[in-house]
Amino acid sequence: MRRSAWLACVAVIAALCVGGAARGQSVSLEPKLGPGRFPARFTYLAHTGLQSVKAGGDMKDATEASMEATFEIGGQSPELTMKFTSMKVTFSGSVMEGKFDSKNAADDQNPLDLVCRPLVGHELKVKVGAHGKIESVEGLEEIKAGGVTPLQIGDLFDANAFRAMFQPVLSLRLEGGEVRVGQGWYYDVGSLPGLGMKARRYELTLRSAAGDAAEIEIGPDPEAKPGEGREEKTTGKATWDTKRGLLSKLETVSEARWTVDQGGVKMQMATQSIVKIERK
């Protein structure tokens, strides 16, 4: 082998050893939720669109909602705390039009203010089990407002939906153990009624690991059967901080289509939700 070719091979091997895990090498995605790990602060961005179309193609209704929030996690496993520290919401649809910003003064004439403001600053108790799995969320019922809680805003008051939304922050591998680069595993997520999303399973794959960052691809379960007349798909990516034992950032796009019967009229429903979570 020529010296130049030999040096090139050495350089490639060195880059793999220093820069990250080679394919097949194992890394730990285990959460680290013990003493001294918190507080941790995150931003949460979500945009959701819902359309209902009458059979034949005539538009019936279109709804859009966006939420920009910051939240903080405290405590230590097995009892964590979580609270929203700020929140902005915009909503446009037949049931409601409006905006909410927690930095503004309270407005009891604003339906969104009445729904969202109780969430801001309210401390929730989050109990976690093995490998960071959220076992329960306490403190939602006491602040749940009456009336309309649209789309993903309503899901924030449902303990099961809330768990589905925020579980990835604490764990992306609920069965624990190390993962090889290139290896995939299943990740079960609960239903999100506000988005029309049923309980589902994702397939996650560790694509690379360099330094403290594990890059994970999120895709649908290839064997999933959402049901007759229904289509669902979620894709995305996440970065897990292996040193911190906590999510660094996540981005997903979820889409669903299904048909409902409203008084004998067939309606085709379609929703898309884009979510971005990032540790500050």
Short mmCIF file of C-alpha atoms in Angstrom, two decimals:
data_model
loop_
_atom_site.label_atom_id
_atom_site.label_comp_id
_atom_site.label_asym_id
_atom_site.label_seq_id
_atom_site.Cartn_x
_atom_site.Cartn_y
_atom_site.Cartn_z
CA MET A 1 0.00 0.00 0.00
CA ARG A 2 1.34 3.42 -0.87
CA ARG A 3 2.18 5.68 2.05
CA SER A 4 -0.41 8.30 0.97
CA ALA A 5 -3.19 5.70 0.89
CA TRP A 6 -2.08 4.28 4.24
CA LEU A 7 -2.14 7.76 5.81
CA ALA A 8 -5.63 8.36 4.40
CA CYS A 9 -6.88 5.15 6.02
CA VAL A 10 -5.33 6.15 9.34
CA ALA A 11 -6.98 9.58 9.12
CA VAL A 12 -10.42 8.07 8.50
CA ILE A 13 -10.08 5.64 11.42
CA ALA A 14 -8.87 8.42 13.70
CA ALA A 15 -11.79 10.63 12.71
CA LEU A 16 -14.23 7.87 13.59
CA CYS A 17 -12.61 7.24 16.94
CA VAL A 18 -12.40 10.90 17.93
CA GLY A 19 -15.52 12.30 16.28
CA GLY A 20 -18.08 9.72 17.27
CA ALA A 21 -19.32 6.17 17.38
CA ALA A 22 -18.85 4.05 14.28
CA ARG A 23 -21.76 2.04 12.96
CA GLY A 24 -22.36 -0.87 15.33
CA GLN A 25 -20.74 0.81 18.34
CA SER A 26 -23.02 1.14 21.38
CA VAL A 27 -24.00 4.28 23.29
CA SER A 28 -26.28 4.76 26.29
CA LEU A 29 -29.50 6.77 25.97
CA GLU A 30 -30.34 6.31 29.65
CA PRO A 31 -31.95 9.39 31.28
CA LYS A 32 -30.16 11.05 34.19
CA LEU A 33 -32.88 12.50 36.40
CA GLY A 34 -31.30 12.30 39.84
CA PRO A 35 -30.00 14.93 42.29
CA GLY A 36 -28.30 17.98 40.82
CA ARG A 37 -29.72 17.48 37.32
CA PHE A 38 -32.40 20.16 37.46
CA PRO A 39 -33.73 22.75 36.83
CA ALA A 40 -33.80 22.34 33.05
CA ARG A 41 -35.56 24.80 30.75
CA PHE A 42 -37.09 24.19 27.33
CA THR A 43 -38.90 25.98 24.53
CA TYR A 44 -41.96 24.33 22.98
CA LEU A 45 -43.28 25.41 19.57
CA ALA A 46 -46.32 23.83 17.93
CA HIS A 47 -48.41 24.65 14.88
CA THR A 48 -51.51 22.65 14.04
CA GLY A 49 -53.93 22.79 11.14
CA LEU A 50 -57.21 20.90 10.90
CA GLN A 51 -59.44 20.72 7.83
CA SER A 52 -62.81 19.08 7.38
CA VAL A 53 -64.08 18.61 3.84
CA LYS A 54 -67.53 17.45 2.81
CA ALA A 55 -67.58 14.49 0.46
CA GLY A 56 -67.44 15.97 -3.02
CA GLY A 57 -64.69 18.44 -2.26
CA ASP A 58 -66.46 21.49 -0.76
CA MET A 59 -64.51 23.04 2.12
CA LYS A 60 -66.46 22.86 5.36
CA ASP A 61 -64.10 24.25 7.94
CA ALA A 62 -60.44 25.08 8.51
CA THR A 63 -58.81 25.63 11.87
CA GLU A 64 -55.27 26.68 12.78
CA ALA A 65 -53.58 26.99 16.15
CA SER A 66 -50.05 27.94 17.15
CA MET A 67 -48.39 27.80 20.54
CA GLU A 68 -45.03 29.15 21.67
CA ALA A 69 -44.14 28.33 25.26
CA THR A 70 -41.29 27.88 27.69
CA PHE A 71 -41.36 25.33 30.49
CA GLU A 72 -39.14 24.29 33.36
CA ILE A 73 -38.53 20.90 34.95
CA GLY A 74 -37.37 20.60 38.56
CA GLY A 75 -37.12 18.11 41.39
CA GLN A 76 -35.46 14.73 41.01
CA SER A 77 -36.55 11.21 40.07
CA PRO A 78 -38.99 9.70 40.92
CA GLU A 79 -40.86 12.97 41.62
CA LEU A 80 -40.30 15.79 39.16
CA THR A 81 -42.09 19.10 38.80
CA MET A 82 -43.01 20.93 35.62
CA LYS A 83 -44.46 24.35 34.96
CA PHE A 84 -44.95 26.65 32.01
CA THR A 85 -43.12 29.94 32.53
CA SER A 86 -44.52 31.73 29.47
CA MET A 87 -47.02 31.02 26.71
CA LYS A 88 -48.30 32.59 23.50
CA VAL A 89 -51.25 31.13 21.60
CA THR A 90 -53.04 32.13 18.41
CA PHE A 91 -56.19 30.42 17.22
CA SER A 92 -58.29 30.79 14.09
CA GLY A 93 -61.40 28.74 13.42
CA SER A 94 -65.17 28.64 13.44
CA VAL A 95 -65.35 27.98 17.19
CA MET A 96 -62.96 30.73 18.22
CA GLU A 97 -60.72 33.54 16.99
CA GLY A 98 -58.12 35.10 19.20
CA LYS A 99 -54.70 35.44 20.75
CA PHE A 100 -53.20 34.96 24.19
CA ASP A 101 -49.89 36.15 25.63
CA SER A 102 -49.06 35.40 29.24
CA LYS A 103 -46.96 38.59 29.42
CA ASN A 104 -50.06 40.72 28.91
CA ALA A 105 -52.53 41.63 31.64
CA ALA A 106 -55.32 39.13 32.33
CA ASP A 107 -58.44 39.60 30.19
CA ASP A 108 -61.58 37.83 31.39
CA GLN A 109 -63.31 38.69 28.09
CA ASN A 110 -60.77 36.68 26.10
CA PRO A 111 -61.75 32.96 25.91
CA LEU A 112 -58.15 31.94 25.17
CA ASP A 113 -56.95 33.87 28.20
CA LEU A 114 -59.43 32.04 30.42
CA VAL A 115 -58.26 28.67 29.07
CA CYS A 116 -54.49 29.19 28.92
CA ARG A 117 -53.55 31.53 31.76
CA PRO A 118 -54.16 28.97 34.55
CA LEU A 119 -51.43 26.80 33.01
CA VAL A 120 -48.72 29.45 33.31
CA GLY A 121 -46.84 29.29 36.59
CA HIS A 122 -48.87 26.33 37.86
CA GLU A 123 -46.61 23.55 39.15
CA LEU A 124 -47.46 20.02 38.05
CA LYS A 125 -46.23 16.87 39.76
CA VAL A 126 -44.70 14.37 37.34
CA LYS A 127 -43.89 10.91 38.67
CA VAL A 128 -41.38 8.89 36.67
CA GLY A 129 -40.45 5.23 36.73
CA ALA A 130 -37.68 3.16 35.25
CA HIS A 131 -35.80 4.64 32.28
CA GLY A 132 -37.59 7.99 32.64
CA LYS A 133 -41.07 6.72 31.82
CA ILE A 134 -43.76 9.17 32.97
CA GLU A 135 -46.11 7.23 35.24
CA SER A 136 -48.52 10.02 36.19
CA VAL A 137 -49.16 13.76 35.95
CA GLU A 138 -50.98 15.52 38.80
CA GLY A 139 -52.37 19.04 38.97
CA LEU A 140 -54.18 19.43 35.65
CA GLU A 141 -57.77 18.88 36.72
CA GLU A 142 -57.72 21.68 39.26
CA ILE A 143 -56.92 24.30 36.61
CA LYS A 144 -58.94 22.94 33.70
CA ALA A 145 -61.26 25.64 32.39
CA GLY A 146 -64.78 25.01 31.19
CA GLY A 147 -65.91 25.61 27.64
CA VAL A 148 -63.92 25.09 24.48
CA THR A 149 -60.30 23.92 24.71
CA PRO A 150 -59.26 23.80 21.04
CA LEU A 151 -56.86 21.37 19.36
CA GLN A 152 -53.59 20.79 21.21
CA ILE A 153 -54.58 23.31 23.91
CA GLY A 154 -57.20 20.86 25.13
CA ASP A 155 -54.62 18.08 25.21
CA LEU A 156 -52.58 20.06 27.74
CA PHE A 157 -55.33 19.42 30.31
CA ASP A 158 -55.55 15.67 29.67
CA ALA A 159 -53.01 13.72 31.74
CA ASN A 160 -52.58 10.94 29.17
CA ALA A 161 -52.21 13.35 26.25
CA PHE A 162 -49.89 15.56 28.29
CA ARG A 163 -47.70 12.54 28.96
CA ALA A 164 -47.60 11.72 25.24
CA MET A 165 -46.55 15.27 24.39
CA PHE A 166 -43.71 15.59 26.91
CA GLN A 167 -42.40 12.04 27.40
CA PRO A 168 -39.61 12.52 24.79
CA VAL A 169 -38.07 15.24 26.95
CA LEU A 170 -37.24 12.68 29.64
CA SER A 171 -36.67 9.53 27.61
CA LEU A 172 -36.47 8.37 24.01
CA ARG A 173 -35.88 4.72 24.89
CA LEU A 174 -38.31 3.46 27.50
CA GLU A 175 -36.87 -0.07 27.70
CA GLY A 176 -33.39 1.18 28.62
CA GLY A 177 -30.11 -0.42 27.62
CA GLU A 178 -27.45 0.65 25.18
CA VAL A 179 -28.10 1.18 21.48
CA ARG A 180 -25.82 0.57 18.52
CA VAL A 181 -25.43 3.14 15.78
CA GLY A 182 -27.78 1.98 13.03
CA GLN A 183 -30.06 0.11 15.46
CA GLY A 184 -33.80 0.79 15.58
CA TRP A 185 -36.37 0.36 18.34
CA TYR A 186 -40.07 0.98 18.93
CA TYR A 187 -41.46 3.90 20.91
CA ASP A 188 -45.12 3.85 21.95
CA VAL A 189 -47.02 7.14 22.25
CA GLY A 190 -50.47 7.74 23.70
CA SER A 191 -53.39 9.38 21.93
CA LEU A 192 -53.79 13.12 21.34
CA PRO A 193 -57.57 13.64 21.10
CA GLY A 194 -57.26 17.32 20.24
CA LEU A 195 -55.33 16.43 17.11
CA GLY A 196 -57.39 13.39 16.22
CA MET A 197 -54.30 11.19 16.75
CA LYS A 198 -54.82 7.73 18.21
CA ALA A 199 -52.26 5.85 20.30
CA ARG A 200 -49.45 4.89 17.96
CA ARG A 201 -45.99 3.42 17.68
CA TYR A 202 -42.92 5.08 16.21
CA GLU A 203 -39.75 3.48 14.96
CA LEU A 204 -36.65 5.30 16.22
CA THR A 205 -33.16 4.74 14.81
CA LEU A 206 -29.83 5.89 16.19
CA ARG A 207 -28.17 7.40 13.13
CA SER A 208 -24.96 8.74 14.67
CA ALA A 209 -23.23 9.59 17.93
CA ALA A 210 -20.46 12.16 18.27
CA GLY A 211 -19.25 13.68 21.52
CA ASP A 212 -22.29 14.03 23.79
CA ALA A 213 -24.84 14.14 20.94
CA ALA A 214 -26.80 11.10 19.78
CA GLU A 215 -28.74 11.82 16.58
CA ILE A 216 -32.01 9.90 16.31
CA GLU A 217 -34.35 9.53 13.35
CA ILE A 218 -38.10 9.29 14.04
CA GLY A 219 -40.40 7.46 11.66
CA PRO A 220 -43.68 5.54 11.60
CA ASP A 221 -43.91 1.89 12.52
CA PRO A 222 -43.68 0.15 9.10
CA GLU A 223 -46.09 -2.54 10.30
CA ALA A 224 -48.69 -0.18 11.79
CA LYS A 225 -52.32 -0.58 10.73
CA PRO A 226 -54.16 2.63 11.71
CA GLY A 227 -57.55 1.27 10.66
CA GLU A 228 -59.86 1.27 7.68
CA GLY A 229 -60.23 4.69 6.08
CA ARG A 230 -57.49 6.17 8.24
CA GLU A 231 -53.94 7.27 7.48
CA GLU A 232 -51.33 8.43 10.00
CA LYS A 233 -47.68 9.31 9.68
CA THR A 234 -45.08 10.95 11.90
CA THR A 235 -41.52 11.76 10.88
CA GLY A 236 -38.81 13.75 12.58
CA LYS A 237 -35.46 13.85 14.28
CA ALA A 238 -34.07 14.33 17.77
CA THR A 239 -30.77 14.96 19.50
CA TRP A 240 -30.20 13.27 22.85
CA ASP A 241 -27.52 14.61 25.21
CA THR A 242 -25.78 11.47 26.47
CA LYS A 243 -23.76 13.35 29.09
CA ARG A 244 -26.72 15.28 30.48
CA GLY A 245 -29.09 12.33 30.07
CA LEU A 246 -31.83 14.57 28.67
CA LEU A 247 -33.30 15.71 25.38
CA SER A 248 -31.40 18.47 23.57
CA LYS A 249 -33.90 19.07 20.78
CA LEU A 250 -36.67 17.39 18.82
CA GLU A 251 -38.69 18.17 15.71
CA THR A 252 -41.63 16.15 14.38
CA VAL A 253 -44.27 16.46 11.67
CA SER A 254 -47.45 14.43 12.26
CA GLU A 255 -50.21 13.98 9.70
CA ALA A 256 -53.51 12.14 9.90
CA ARG A 257 -56.49 11.66 7.57
CA TRP A 258 -59.76 9.95 8.42
CA THR A 259 -63.47 9.97 7.61
CA VAL A 260 -66.35 10.65 10.00
CA ASP A 261 -70.11 10.50 9.63
CA GLN A 262 -71.85 13.68 10.83
CA GLY A 263 -75.59 13.21 10.66
CA GLY A 264 -75.40 11.09 7.55
CA VAL A 265 -72.89 13.39 5.86
CA LYS A 266 -69.45 11.96 5.18
CA MET A 267 -66.67 14.33 6.23
CA GLN A 268 -63.03 13.90 5.36
CA MET A 269 -60.78 15.14 8.15
CA ALA A 270 -57.10 16.01 7.83
CA THR A 271 -54.69 17.37 10.40
CA GLN A 272 -51.03 18.31 10.41
CA SER A 273 -49.01 19.18 13.49
CA ILE A 274 -45.43 20.47 13.62
CA VAL A 275 -43.70 20.35 17.01
CA LYS A 276 -40.28 21.65 18.01
CA ILE A 277 -38.78 21.23 21.49
CA GLU A 278 -35.35 22.54 22.45
CA ARG A 279 -33.45 22.76 25.71
CA LYS A 280 -32.30 26.31 26.46
#
